[in-house]
Amino acid sequence: MSKTNKKVVPESGKALDILKYEIAAELGLPVGKQMASMNVEFATELGSNPSQQVKEDYWGHIASRDAGAVGGTITSRLIKKAEETLFGL
């Protein structure tokens, strides 16, 4: 059985990415542009990390627990927003 990951609203991808990085920043996680300007730049200068391989969207150094916290917070906020919309809170 093939599993596909299709979004109901494909245009929501960019908004979810913005929310993901916003929450990561609130939790103090060094991802995205923050990571590119910190240790990765230093490692690139030392030659242990080629500059062509530096990516803004790198989450490999983040613990599973922290990545899960970001996902859980996204879910909580989306549910809260849906409830506010449905019930006029």
Coordinates of N, CA and C in Angstrom, one line a residue, residues 27 29 59 61-73:
L27 N 11.1 28.6 21.4 CA 11.6 27.5 22.3 C 13.2 27.6 22.4
L29 N 15.4 27.1 19.9 CA 16.1 26.1 19.1 C 16.9 26.8 18.0
W59 N 17.7 20.6 10.5 CA 17.1 20.2 11.8 C 17.8 19.0 12.4
H61 N 20.5 18.5 14.0 CA 21.2 18.6 15.3 C 20.1 18.8 16.4
I62 N 18.9 18.8 16.1 CA 17.8 19.0 17.1 C 17.4 17.7 17.6
A63 N 17.2 17.6 18.9 CA 16.8 16.3 19.5 C 15.3 16.0 19.1
S64 N 15.0 14.7 19.1 CA 13.6 14.3 18.7 C 12.6 15.0 19.6
R65 N 12.9 15.0 20.9 CA 12.0 15.6 21.9 C 11.7 17.1 21.5
D66 N 12.7 17.8 21.2 CA 12.6 19.2 20.8 C 11.8 19.4 19.5
A67 N 12.1 18.6 18.5 CA 11.3 18.6 17.3 C 9.9 18.3 17.5
G68 N 9.6 17.3 18.4 CA 8.3 16.9 18.7 C 7.5 18.1 19.4
A69 N 8.3 18.8 20.3 CA 7.7 20.0 21.0 C 7.2 21.0 20.0
V70 N 8.0 21.2 18.9 CA 7.6 22.2 17.9 C 6.4 21.7 17.2
G71 N 6.3 20.4 16.8 CA 5.1 19.9 16.1 C 3.9 19.9 17.0
G72 N 4.1 19.6 18.3 CA 3.0 19.6 19.2 C 2.4 21.0 19.5
T73 N 3.3 22.0 19.5 CA 2.9 23.4 19.7 C 2.2 23.9 18.4

